[in-house]
Amino acid sequence: MAPSLDTIFAALSDPTRRAILTMLLEDDMAVTDVAEPFEMSLAAISKHLVILANAGLIAQEKRGRVKWCKLQPDALREASVWMQGFGQFEAINLDAFERFLETELAPAALPGPDEDAGEEAPGR
Amino acid sequence: MAPSLDTIFAALSDPTRRAILTMLLEDDMAVTDVAEPFEMSLAAISKHLVILANAGLIAQEKRGRVKWCKLQPDALREASVWMQGFGQFEAINLDAFERFLETELAPAALPGPDEDAGEEAPGR
DNA sequence: TCCATGTTCAACCGAAGGGTTGAGAATGCC
DNA sequence: GGCATTCTCAACCCTTCGGTTGAACATGGA
């Protein structure tokens, strides 16, 4: 099922989970490596990852013993579209809209780790 | 204090609160009028409005007996900025936005299709 | 002044959230 | 096979959340 906005925003409301997303922006990671910088149990991180996966924010793929986590920004995109409707509803920036259309028509980029984010996402 | 991303995303994670924001997109509303289309108590709606105000998503101003609620999209923009680290969605897709508005308004967020609020503009 | 209207407060309730611990279940390596 | 590594499951604990109800507070109008 497609993750709902409920699930997406709830997943984003926890600072640990946002930090995990920021880490995954750099590279795909195994569960143990995701958990390493946090001062909480591995089981807790595992739960957080399940929540992120249910929200469609990450994908998890098991290779051997190791489960790899990678960012999946489509859900974020949905939520962003919903939000930006409030900020720019009165005055639509036509230039920005045209730029959006271009990115819409462009081939969907595979969410690889080598994506140049340009600017690091703010932490908490 | 500036509302944290925790607070903002948590406020957005509830369908009732997102429906309220959508309603306020049309016009400023009094608390009673906000509560009218929902099948829950006025006190519950009042709590939701407090949560939205604490998140900086709405502002509340009391004139006489009536407390008017109005959208305050700055907090949304802040959260939107955080998200932009994860992808390139700097522009708004109006079609997608309308789609989301429909999916938000249609199912269970608002009980009846006859949401003839009929509220008056705050200035008078 | 008395009463209706608009909104919040306080106490409560059940469910969900975020954390722990300990016991598994897979898998890879010797 | 035996063992370490990786990750999840299950049971619990405590707090927060979303809702209710009834009372209270504040204001405007007769």
PDB file of C-alpha atoms (C1' of nucleotides) in Angstrom:
ATOM      1  CA  MET A   1       0.000   0.000   0.000  1.00  0.00           C
ATOM      2  CA  ALA A   2       1.098   3.528  -0.630  1.00  0.00           C
ATOM      3  CA  PRO A   3       2.222   5.153   2.580  1.00  0.00           C
ATOM      4  CA  SER A   4      -0.123   7.834   3.818  1.00  0.00           C
ATOM      5  CA  LEU A   5       0.804  11.363   4.760  1.00  0.00           C
ATOM      6  CA  ASP A   6      -0.016  10.357   8.322  1.00  0.00           C
ATOM      7  CA  THR A   7       2.719   7.753   8.240  1.00  0.00           C
ATOM      8  CA  ILE A   8       5.209   9.951   6.449  1.00  0.00           C
ATOM      9  CA  PHE A   9       4.886  12.957   8.731  1.00  0.00           C
ATOM     10  CA  ALA A  10       4.821  10.783  11.836  1.00  0.00           C
ATOM     11  CA  ALA A  11       8.031   9.134  10.685  1.00  0.00           C
ATOM     12  CA  LEU A  12       9.616  12.538  10.158  1.00  0.00           C
ATOM     13  CA  SER A  13       8.589  13.839  13.556  1.00  0.00           C
ATOM     14  CA  ASP A  14      11.310  11.949  15.431  1.00  0.00           C
ATOM     15  CA  PRO A  15      14.817  13.476  15.549  1.00  0.00           C
ATOM     16  CA  THR A  16      16.520  10.089  15.546  1.00  0.00           C
ATOM     17  CA  ARG A  17      14.750   9.126  12.363  1.00  0.00           C
ATOM     18  CA  ARG A  18      15.545  12.430  10.676  1.00  0.00           C
ATOM     19  CA  ALA A  19      19.180  11.945  11.641  1.00  0.00           C
ATOM     20  CA  ILE A  20      19.097   8.497  10.093  1.00  0.00           C
ATOM     21  CA  LEU A  21      17.730   9.940   6.871  1.00  0.00           C
ATOM     22  CA  THR A  22      20.503  12.515   6.863  1.00  0.00           C
ATOM     23  CA  MET A  23      23.092   9.783   7.305  1.00  0.00           C
ATOM     24  CA  LEU A  24      21.596   7.800   4.450  1.00  0.00           C
ATOM     25  CA  LEU A  25      21.901  10.851   2.261  1.00  0.00           C
ATOM     26  CA  GLU A  26      25.629  10.198   2.173  1.00  0.00           C
ATOM     27  CA  ASP A  27      25.562   6.521   1.475  1.00  0.00           C
ATOM     28  CA  ASP A  28      23.625   3.313   1.880  1.00  0.00           C
ATOM     29  CA  MET A  29      24.291   1.695   5.238  1.00  0.00           C
ATOM     30  CA  ALA A  30      23.843  -1.557   7.111  1.00  0.00           C
ATOM     31  CA  VAL A  31      21.604  -1.595  10.171  1.00  0.00           C
ATOM     32  CA  THR A  32      24.509  -1.993  12.574  1.00  0.00           C
ATOM     33  CA  ASP A  33      26.339   0.930  11.022  1.00  0.00           C
ATOM     34  CA  VAL A  34      23.231   3.080  11.218  1.00  0.00           C
ATOM     35  CA  ALA A  35      22.943   2.288  14.913  1.00  0.00           C
ATOM     36  CA  GLU A  36      26.578   2.934  15.731  1.00  0.00           C
ATOM     37  CA  PRO A  37      26.536   6.705  16.413  1.00  0.00           C
ATOM     38  CA  PHE A  38      23.364   6.548  18.521  1.00  0.00           C
ATOM     39  CA  GLU A  39      23.292   5.915  22.217  1.00  0.00           C
ATOM     40  CA  MET A  40      20.464   3.454  22.123  1.00  0.00           C
ATOM     41  CA  SER A  41      20.033  -0.230  21.554  1.00  0.00           C
ATOM     42  CA  LEU A  42      20.215  -1.885  18.178  1.00  0.00           C
ATOM     43  CA  ALA A  43      16.647  -3.079  18.603  1.00  0.00           C
ATOM     44  CA  ALA A  44      15.467   0.493  18.975  1.00  0.00           C
ATOM     45  CA  ILE A  45      17.217   1.516  15.764  1.00  0.00           C
ATOM     46  CA  SER A  46      15.758  -1.507  14.043  1.00  0.00           C
ATOM     47  CA  LYS A  47      12.297  -0.313  15.028  1.00  0.00           C
ATOM     48  CA  HIS A  48      13.032   3.162  13.724  1.00  0.00           C
ATOM     49  CA  LEU A  49      14.107   1.686  10.416  1.00  0.00           C
ATOM     50  CA  VAL A  50      10.890  -0.290  10.165  1.00  0.00           C
ATOM     51  CA  ILE A  51       8.937   2.911  10.697  1.00  0.00           C
ATOM     52  CA  LEU A  52      10.953   4.683   8.014  1.00  0.00           C
ATOM     53  CA  ALA A  53      10.439   1.778   5.638  1.00  0.00           C
ATOM     54  CA  ASN A  54       6.698   1.673   6.279  1.00  0.00           C
ATOM     55  CA  ALA A  55       6.579   5.360   5.478  1.00  0.00           C
ATOM     56  CA  GLY A  56       8.312   4.634   2.197  1.00  0.00           C
ATOM     57  CA  LEU A  57      11.203   6.869   3.164  1.00  0.00           C
ATOM     58  CA  ILE A  58      13.826   4.139   2.943  1.00  0.00           C
ATOM     59  CA  ALA A  59      14.130   0.752   1.297  1.00  0.00           C
ATOM     60  CA  GLN A  60      15.748  -2.225   2.945  1.00  0.00           C
ATOM     61  CA  GLU A  61      17.440  -4.992   1.033  1.00  0.00           C
ATOM     62  CA  LYS A  62      19.000  -8.032   2.616  1.00  0.00           C
ATOM     63  CA  ARG A  63      22.224  -9.286   1.122  1.00  0.00           C
ATOM     64  CA  GLY A  64      23.664 -12.171   3.072  1.00  0.00           C
ATOM     65  CA  ARG A  65      23.529 -11.439   6.762  1.00  0.00           C
ATOM     66  CA  VAL A  66      23.492  -7.724   6.187  1.00  0.00           C
ATOM     67  CA  LYS A  67      20.404  -5.626   5.586  1.00  0.00           C
ATOM     68  CA  TRP A  68      21.193  -2.504   3.615  1.00  0.00           C
ATOM     69  CA  CYS A  69      19.186   0.660   4.012  1.00  0.00           C
ATOM     70  CA  LYS A  70      18.923   3.236   1.285  1.00  0.00           C
ATOM     71  CA  LEU A  71      17.090   6.491   0.978  1.00  0.00           C
ATOM     72  CA  GLN A  72      13.896   6.580  -1.042  1.00  0.00           C
ATOM     73  CA  PRO A  73      13.001  10.221  -1.507  1.00  0.00           C
ATOM     74  CA  ASP A  74       9.697   9.731  -3.310  1.00  0.00           C
ATOM     75  CA  ALA A  75       7.661   9.804  -0.121  1.00  0.00           C
ATOM     76  CA  LEU A  76       9.461  12.955   0.958  1.00  0.00           C
ATOM     77  CA  ARG A  77       8.556  14.413  -2.370  1.00  0.00           C
ATOM     78  CA  GLU A  78       4.878  13.699  -1.809  1.00  0.00           C
ATOM     79  CA  ALA A  79       4.938  15.349   1.557  1.00  0.00           C
ATOM     80  CA  SER A  80       6.857  18.287   0.172  1.00  0.00           C
ATOM     81  CA  VAL A  81       4.295  18.829  -2.544  1.00  0.00           C
ATOM     82  CA  TRP A  82       1.555  18.844   0.044  1.00  0.00           C
ATOM     83  CA  MET A  83       3.379  21.365   2.188  1.00  0.00           C
ATOM     84  CA  GLN A  84       4.487  23.751  -0.471  1.00  0.00           C
ATOM     85  CA  GLY A  85       0.897  24.255  -1.483  1.00  0.00           C
ATOM     86  CA  PHE A  86       0.491  26.302   1.657  1.00  0.00           C
ATOM     87  CA  GLY A  87       3.525  28.465   1.264  1.00  0.00           C
ATOM     88  CA  GLN A  88       3.073  29.448  -2.346  1.00  0.00           C
ATOM     89  CA  PHE A  89      -0.635  29.237  -2.843  1.00  0.00           C
ATOM     90  CA  GLU A  90      -1.249  32.934  -3.185  1.00  0.00           C
ATOM     91  CA  ALA A  91       1.637  33.779  -5.435  1.00  0.00           C
ATOM     92  CA  ILE A  92       2.765  31.006  -7.701  1.00  0.00           C
ATOM     93  CA  ASN A  93       6.262  31.427  -8.959  1.00  0.00           C
ATOM     94  CA  LEU A  94       6.000  30.683 -12.628  1.00  0.00           C
ATOM     95  CA  ASP A  95       9.734  30.316 -13.066  1.00  0.00           C
ATOM     96  CA  ALA A  96       9.883  27.778 -10.322  1.00  0.00           C
ATOM     97  CA  PHE A  97       6.897  26.018 -11.802  1.00  0.00           C
ATOM     98  CA  GLU A  98       8.610  25.702 -15.156  1.00  0.00           C
ATOM     99  CA  ARG A  99      11.697  24.362 -13.490  1.00  0.00           C
ATOM    100  CA  PHE A 100       9.484  21.841 -11.776  1.00  0.00           C
ATOM    101  CA  LEU A 101       8.016  20.735 -15.062  1.00  0.00           C
ATOM    102  CA  GLU A 102      11.502  20.164 -16.389  1.00  0.00           C
ATOM    103  CA  THR A 103      12.396  17.958 -13.484  1.00  0.00           C
ATOM    104  CA  GLU A 104       9.103  16.175 -13.996  1.00  0.00           C
ATOM    105  CA  LEU A 105       9.901  15.390 -17.603  1.00  0.00           C
ATOM    106  CA  ALA A 106      13.457  14.426 -16.853  1.00  0.00           C
ATOM    107  CA  PRO A 107      14.079  10.695 -16.419  1.00  0.00           C
ATOM    108  CA  ALA A 108      13.571   9.681 -12.824  1.00  0.00           C
ATOM    109  CA  ALA A 109      16.999   9.489 -11.284  1.00  0.00           C
ATOM    110  CA  LEU A 110      17.937   6.391  -9.430  1.00  0.00           C
ATOM    111  CA  PRO A 111      18.488   7.378  -5.823  1.00  0.00           C
ATOM    112  CA  GLY A 112      22.136   6.579  -5.836  1.00  0.00           C
ATOM    113  CA  PRO A 113      24.492   7.600  -3.048  1.00  0.00           C
ATOM    114  CA  ASP A 114      26.564   9.675  -5.425  1.00  0.00           C
ATOM    115  CA  GLU A 115      23.790  12.203  -5.805  1.00  0.00           C
ATOM    116  CA  ASP A 116      25.128  15.687  -5.332  1.00  0.00           C
ATOM    117  CA  ALA A 117      22.931  17.132  -2.666  1.00  0.00           C
ATOM    118  CA  GLY A 118      24.700  20.452  -2.816  1.00  0.00           C
ATOM    119  CA  GLU A 119      23.820  21.369   0.721  1.00  0.00           C
ATOM    120  CA  GLU A 120      23.650  19.217   3.749  1.00  0.00           C
ATOM    121  CA  ALA A 121      20.283  18.855   5.379  1.00  0.00           C
ATOM    122  CA  PRO A 122      20.076  20.570   8.749  1.00  0.00           C
ATOM    123  CA  GLY A 123      20.290  18.350  11.748  1.00  0.00           C
ATOM    124  CA  ARG A 124      18.177  18.793  14.771  1.00  0.00           C
TER     125      ARG A 124
ATOM    126  CA  MET B   1      10.727  29.991  20.987  1.00  0.00           C
ATOM    127  CA  ALA B   2      10.904  28.844  17.422  1.00  0.00           C
ATOM    128  CA  PRO B   3       8.951  25.627  16.934  1.00  0.00           C
ATOM    129  CA  SER B   4      11.127  22.611  16.295  1.00  0.00           C
ATOM    130  CA  LEU B   5      10.897  20.283  13.351  1.00  0.00           C
ATOM    131  CA  ASP B   6       9.732  17.656  15.834  1.00  0.00           C
ATOM    132  CA  THR B   7       6.732  19.771  16.722  1.00  0.00           C
ATOM    133  CA  ILE B   8       5.962  20.765  13.152  1.00  0.00           C
ATOM    134  CA  PHE B   9       6.057  17.278  11.690  1.00  0.00           C
ATOM    135  CA  ALA B  10       4.159  15.839  14.643  1.00  0.00           C
ATOM    136  CA  ALA B  11       1.469  18.448  14.138  1.00  0.00           C
ATOM    137  CA  LEU B  12       1.245  17.552  10.462  1.00  0.00           C
ATOM    138  CA  SER B  13       0.975  13.834  11.137  1.00  0.00           C
ATOM    139  CA  ASP B  14      -2.675  13.975  12.163  1.00  0.00           C
ATOM    140  CA  PRO B  15      -5.340  13.965   9.414  1.00  0.00           C
ATOM    141  CA  THR B  16      -7.711  16.150  11.398  1.00  0.00           C
ATOM    142  CA  ARG B  17      -5.050  18.807  11.776  1.00  0.00           C
ATOM    143  CA  ARG B  18      -4.116  18.687   8.101  1.00  0.00           C
ATOM    144  CA  ALA B  19      -7.792  19.038   7.233  1.00  0.00           C
ATOM    145  CA  ILE B  20      -7.975  22.084   9.477  1.00  0.00           C
ATOM    146  CA  LEU B  21      -4.999  23.619   7.713  1.00  0.00           C
ATOM    147  CA  THR B  22      -6.666  22.961   4.383  1.00  0.00           C
ATOM    148  CA  MET B  23      -9.832  24.653   5.563  1.00  0.00           C
ATOM    149  CA  LEU B  24      -7.852  27.649   6.777  1.00  0.00           C
ATOM    150  CA  LEU B  25      -6.311  27.915   3.349  1.00  0.00           C
ATOM    151  CA  GLU B  26      -9.649  29.229   2.146  1.00  0.00           C
ATOM    152  CA  ASP B  27     -10.303  31.709   4.882  1.00  0.00           C
ATOM    153  CA  ASP B  28      -9.692  32.569   8.501  1.00  0.00           C
ATOM    154  CA  MET B  29     -12.161  30.832  10.789  1.00  0.00           C
ATOM    155  CA  ALA B  30     -13.472  30.911  14.328  1.00  0.00           C
ATOM    156  CA  VAL B  31     -12.893  27.878  16.531  1.00  0.00           C
ATOM    157  CA  THR B  32     -16.546  26.845  16.492  1.00  0.00           C
ATOM    158  CA  ASP B  33     -16.673  27.022  12.712  1.00  0.00           C
ATOM    159  CA  VAL B  34     -13.503  24.997  12.437  1.00  0.00           C
ATOM    160  CA  ALA B  35     -15.063  22.320  14.608  1.00  0.00           C
ATOM    161  CA  GLU B  36     -18.388  22.214  12.799  1.00  0.00           C
ATOM    162  CA  PRO B  37     -17.646  19.679  10.015  1.00  0.00           C
ATOM    163  CA  PHE B  38     -15.881  17.249  12.337  1.00  0.00           C
ATOM    164  CA  GLU B  39     -17.573  14.544  14.310  1.00  0.00           C
ATOM    165  CA  MET B  40     -15.765  15.219  17.499  1.00  0.00           C
ATOM    166  CA  SER B  41     -16.130  17.493  20.458  1.00  0.00           C
ATOM    167  CA  LEU B  42     -15.265  21.146  20.428  1.00  0.00           C
ATOM    168  CA  ALA B  43     -12.719  20.549  23.159  1.00  0.00           C
ATOM    169  CA  ALA B  44     -10.900  18.075  20.938  1.00  0.00           C
ATOM    170  CA  ILE B  45     -10.710  20.596  18.114  1.00  0.00           C
ATOM    171  CA  SER B  46      -9.544  23.217  20.559  1.00  0.00           C
ATOM    172  CA  LYS B  47      -6.669  20.929  21.530  1.00  0.00           C
ATOM    173  CA  HIS B  48      -5.792  20.359  17.899  1.00  0.00           C
ATOM    174  CA  LEU B  49      -5.678  24.099  17.365  1.00  0.00           C
ATOM    175  CA  VAL B  50      -3.339  24.518  20.311  1.00  0.00           C
ATOM    176  CA  ILE B  51      -1.031  21.923  18.801  1.00  0.00           C
ATOM    177  CA  LEU B  52      -1.092  23.698  15.444  1.00  0.00           C
ATOM    178  CA  ALA B  53      -0.407  27.014  17.134  1.00  0.00           C
ATOM    179  CA  ASN B  54       2.485  25.593  19.158  1.00  0.00           C
ATOM    180  CA  ALA B  55       3.943  24.307  15.928  1.00  0.00           C
ATOM    181  CA  GLY B  56       3.683  27.797  14.500  1.00  0.00           C
ATOM    182  CA  LEU B  57       1.388  26.590  11.750  1.00  0.00           C
ATOM    183  CA  ILE B  58      -1.512  28.838  12.698  1.00  0.00           C
ATOM    184  CA  ALA B  59      -1.993  32.029  14.681  1.00  0.00           C
ATOM    185  CA  GLN B  60      -4.915  32.640  16.984  1.00  0.00           C
ATOM    186  CA  GLU B  61      -6.294  36.046  17.725  1.00  0.00           C
ATOM    187  CA  LYS B  62      -9.159  36.734  20.069  1.00  0.00           C
ATOM    188  CA  ARG B  63     -11.628  39.437  19.144  1.00  0.00           C
ATOM    189  CA  GLY B  64     -14.494  39.667  21.545  1.00  0.00           C
ATOM    190  CA  ARG B  65     -15.780  36.223  22.389  1.00  0.00           C
ATOM    191  CA  VAL B  66     -14.494  34.769  19.169  1.00  0.00           C
ATOM    192  CA  LYS B  67     -11.011  33.407  18.601  1.00  0.00           C
ATOM    193  CA  TRP B  68      -9.982  33.590  14.979  1.00  0.00           C
ATOM    194  CA  CYS B  69      -7.542  31.127  13.486  1.00  0.00           C
ATOM    195  CA  LYS B  70      -5.427  31.933  10.505  1.00  0.00           C
ATOM    196  CA  LEU B  71      -2.833  30.040   8.567  1.00  0.00           C
ATOM    197  CA  GLN B  72       0.804  30.849   9.193  1.00  0.00           C
ATOM    198  CA  PRO B  73       2.780  29.133   6.481  1.00  0.00           C
ATOM    199  CA  ASP B  74       6.243  30.054   7.672  1.00  0.00           C
ATOM    200  CA  ALA B  75       6.651  26.920   9.750  1.00  0.00           C
ATOM    201  CA  LEU B  76       5.610  24.825   6.797  1.00  0.00           C
ATOM    202  CA  ARG B  77       8.218  26.544   4.745  1.00  0.00           C
ATOM    203  CA  GLU B  78      10.846  25.738   7.356  1.00  0.00           C
ATOM    204  CA  ALA B  79      10.000  22.052   7.224  1.00  0.00           C
ATOM    205  CA  SER B  80       9.962  22.265   3.466  1.00  0.00           C
ATOM    206  CA  VAL B  81      13.478  23.630   3.480  1.00  0.00           C
ATOM    207  CA  TRP B  82      14.629  20.675   5.547  1.00  0.00           C
ATOM    208  CA  MET B  83      13.157  18.307   2.982  1.00  0.00           C
ATOM    209  CA  GLN B  84      14.870  19.970   0.079  1.00  0.00           C
ATOM    210  CA  GLY B  85      18.113  18.394   1.169  1.00  0.00           C
ATOM    211  CA  PHE B  86      16.733  15.080   0.008  1.00  0.00           C
ATOM    212  CA  GLY B  87      15.610  15.835  -3.487  1.00  0.00           C
ATOM    213  CA  GLN B  88      14.949  18.397  -6.077  1.00  0.00           C
ATOM    214  CA  PHE B  89      11.400  19.473  -5.495  1.00  0.00           C
ATOM    215  CA  GLU B  90      11.774  23.194  -5.332  1.00  0.00           C
ATOM    216  CA  ALA B  91       8.609  23.906  -7.262  1.00  0.00           C
ATOM    217  CA  ILE B  92       4.987  23.156  -6.729  1.00  0.00           C
ATOM    218  CA  ASN B  93       2.987  20.873  -8.933  1.00  0.00           C
ATOM    219  CA  LEU B  94      -0.491  22.295  -8.741  1.00  0.00           C
ATOM    220  CA  ASP B  95      -2.085  19.163 -10.118  1.00  0.00           C
ATOM    221  CA  ALA B  96      -0.389  17.056  -7.526  1.00  0.00           C
ATOM    222  CA  PHE B  97      -1.380  19.550  -4.896  1.00  0.00           C
ATOM    223  CA  GLU B  98      -5.018  19.410  -5.910  1.00  0.00           C
ATOM    224  CA  ARG B  99      -4.823  15.640  -5.899  1.00  0.00           C
ATOM    225  CA  PHE B 100      -3.580  15.705  -2.368  1.00  0.00           C
ATOM    226  CA  LEU B 101      -6.227  18.141  -1.300  1.00  0.00           C
ATOM    227  CA  GLU B 102      -8.872  15.806  -2.633  1.00  0.00           C
ATOM    228  CA  THR B 103      -7.430  12.753  -0.990  1.00  0.00           C
ATOM    229  CA  GLU B 104      -7.211  14.698   2.207  1.00  0.00           C
ATOM    230  CA  LEU B 105     -10.741  16.020   2.061  1.00  0.00           C
ATOM    231  CA  ALA B 106     -12.463  13.006   0.643  1.00  0.00           C
ATOM    232  CA  PRO B 107     -12.180   9.921   2.832  1.00  0.00           C
ATOM    233  CA  ALA B 108     -12.617  10.299   6.550  1.00  0.00           C
ATOM    234  CA  ALA B 109     -11.026  13.574   7.386  1.00  0.00           C
ATOM    235  CA  LEU B 110     -14.224  15.446   6.804  1.00  0.00           C
ATOM    236  CA  PRO B 111     -17.371  13.438   7.391  1.00  0.00           C
ATOM    237  CA  GLY B 112     -19.848  15.091   5.091  1.00  0.00           C
ATOM    238  CA  PRO B 113     -19.611  16.539   1.574  1.00  0.00           C
ATOM    239  CA  ASP B 114     -21.830  19.439   2.617  1.00  0.00           C
ATOM    240  CA  GLU B 115     -19.244  21.478   4.398  1.00  0.00           C
ATOM    241  CA  ASP B 116     -21.101  24.695   3.883  1.00  0.00           C
ATOM    242  CA  ALA B 117     -19.271  26.566   6.537  1.00  0.00           C
ATOM    243  CA  GLY B 118     -20.810  29.904   5.753  1.00  0.00           C
ATOM    244  CA  GLU B 119     -18.525  31.648   8.158  1.00  0.00           C
ATOM    245  CA  GLU B 120     -17.886  35.306   7.865  1.00  0.00           C
ATOM    246  CA  ALA B 121     -14.688  37.118   7.275  1.00  0.00           C
ATOM    247  CA  PRO B 122     -12.935  38.108  10.465  1.00  0.00           C
ATOM    248  CA  GLY B 123     -12.804  41.792   9.763  1.00  0.00           C
ATOM    249  CA  ARG B 124     -15.892  43.624  10.857  1.00  0.00           C
TER     250      ARG B 124
ATOM    251  C1'  DT C   1     -28.760  41.721  35.764  1.00  0.00           C
ATOM    252  C1'  DC C   2     -29.622  37.417  33.542  1.00  0.00           C
ATOM    253  C1'  DC C   3     -28.809  34.411  29.923  1.00  0.00           C
ATOM    254  C1'  DA C   4     -26.872  32.557  25.694  1.00  0.00           C
ATOM    255  C1'  DT C   5     -22.632  31.972  23.152  1.00  0.00           C
ATOM    256  C1'  DG C   6     -17.698  30.865  22.503  1.00  0.00           C
ATOM    257  C1'  DT C   7     -13.798  28.662  24.280  1.00  0.00           C
ATOM    258  C1'  DT C   8     -10.851  26.443  27.484  1.00  0.00           C
ATOM    259  C1'  DC C   9      -9.754  23.686  31.759  1.00  0.00           C
ATOM    260  C1'  DA C  10      -9.444  19.425  34.454  1.00  0.00           C
ATOM    261  C1'  DA C  11      -9.863  14.815  35.075  1.00  0.00           C
ATOM    262  C1'  DC C  12     -10.068  10.713  33.088  1.00  0.00           C
ATOM    263  C1'  DC C  13      -9.527   6.689  29.561  1.00  0.00           C
ATOM    264  C1'  DG C  14      -7.610   3.525  26.045  1.00  0.00           C
ATOM    265  C1'  DA C  15      -4.258   3.187  22.515  1.00  0.00           C
ATOM    266  C1'  DA C  16       0.066   4.130  20.495  1.00  0.00           C
ATOM    267  C1'  DG C  17       5.079   5.590  20.811  1.00  0.00           C
ATOM    268  C1'  DG C  18       9.821   5.013  22.124  1.00  0.00           C
ATOM    269  C1'  DG C  19      12.796   2.745  24.942  1.00  0.00           C
ATOM    270  C1'  DT C  20      14.770  -1.496  27.405  1.00  0.00           C
ATOM    271  C1'  DT C  21      16.207  -6.520  27.849  1.00  0.00           C
ATOM    272  C1'  DG C  22      16.722 -11.310  26.597  1.00  0.00           C
ATOM    273  C1'  DA C  23      15.885 -14.828  23.511  1.00  0.00           C
ATOM    274  C1'  DG C  24      15.824 -16.347  19.024  1.00  0.00           C
ATOM    275  C1'  DA C  25      16.590 -16.946  13.705  1.00  0.00           C
ATOM    276  C1'  DA C  26      19.576 -16.512   9.667  1.00  0.00           C
ATOM    277  C1'  DT C  27      23.871 -16.296   7.680  1.00  0.00           C
ATOM    278  C1'  DG C  28      29.053 -16.481   6.946  1.00  0.00           C
ATOM    279  C1'  DC C  29      33.594 -18.197   8.346  1.00  0.00           C
ATOM    280  C1'  DC C  30      36.882 -21.533  10.426  1.00  0.00           C
TER     281       DC C  30
ATOM    282  C1'  DG D   1      29.918 -28.841  13.084  1.00  0.00           C
ATOM    283  C1'  DG D   2      30.798 -24.934  15.926  1.00  0.00           C
ATOM    284  C1'  DC D   3      30.836 -20.166  16.611  1.00  0.00           C
ATOM    285  C1'  DA D   4      30.535 -15.279  15.890  1.00  0.00           C
ATOM    286  C1'  DT D   5      27.832 -11.738  13.508  1.00  0.00           C
ATOM    287  C1'  DT D   6      23.607  -9.432  12.090  1.00  0.00           C
ATOM    288  C1'  DC D   7      19.127  -8.441  12.824  1.00  0.00           C
ATOM    289  C1'  DT D   8      14.353  -9.165  14.590  1.00  0.00           C
ATOM    290  C1'  DC D   9      10.834 -10.778  17.939  1.00  0.00           C
ATOM    291  C1'  DA D  10       8.427 -10.708  22.331  1.00  0.00           C
ATOM    292  C1'  DA D  11       7.502  -9.036  26.504  1.00  0.00           C
ATOM    293  C1'  DC D  12       7.502  -5.411  29.317  1.00  0.00           C
ATOM    294  C1'  DC D  13       7.742  -0.182  31.137  1.00  0.00           C
ATOM    295  C1'  DC D  14       6.578   4.531  31.112  1.00  0.00           C
ATOM    296  C1'  DT D  15       5.065   8.552  28.694  1.00  0.00           C
ATOM    297  C1'  DT D  16       2.468  10.913  25.228  1.00  0.00           C
ATOM    298  C1'  DC D  17      -1.617  11.332  22.277  1.00  0.00           C
ATOM    299  C1'  DG D  18      -6.278  11.783  20.939  1.00  0.00           C
ATOM    300  C1'  DG D  19     -10.567  11.534  22.529  1.00  0.00           C
ATOM    301  C1'  DT D  20     -14.482  12.050  26.062  1.00  0.00           C
ATOM    302  C1'  DT D  21     -17.294  14.584  29.691  1.00  0.00           C
ATOM    303  C1'  DG D  22     -18.636  18.209  32.792  1.00  0.00           C
ATOM    304  C1'  DA D  23     -17.517  22.386  34.823  1.00  0.00           C
ATOM    305  C1'  DA D  24     -15.687  26.938  34.483  1.00  0.00           C
ATOM    306  C1'  DC D  25     -14.423  31.329  32.445  1.00  0.00           C
ATOM    307  C1'  DA D  26     -15.269  35.347  29.333  1.00  0.00           C
ATOM    308  C1'  DT D  27     -17.945  38.067  26.551  1.00  0.00           C
ATOM    309  C1'  DG D  28     -22.068  40.173  24.224  1.00  0.00           C
ATOM    310  C1'  DG D  29     -26.942  41.101  24.092  1.00  0.00           C
ATOM    311  C1'  DA D  30     -31.798  41.489  26.105  1.00  0.00           C
TER     312       DA D  30
END
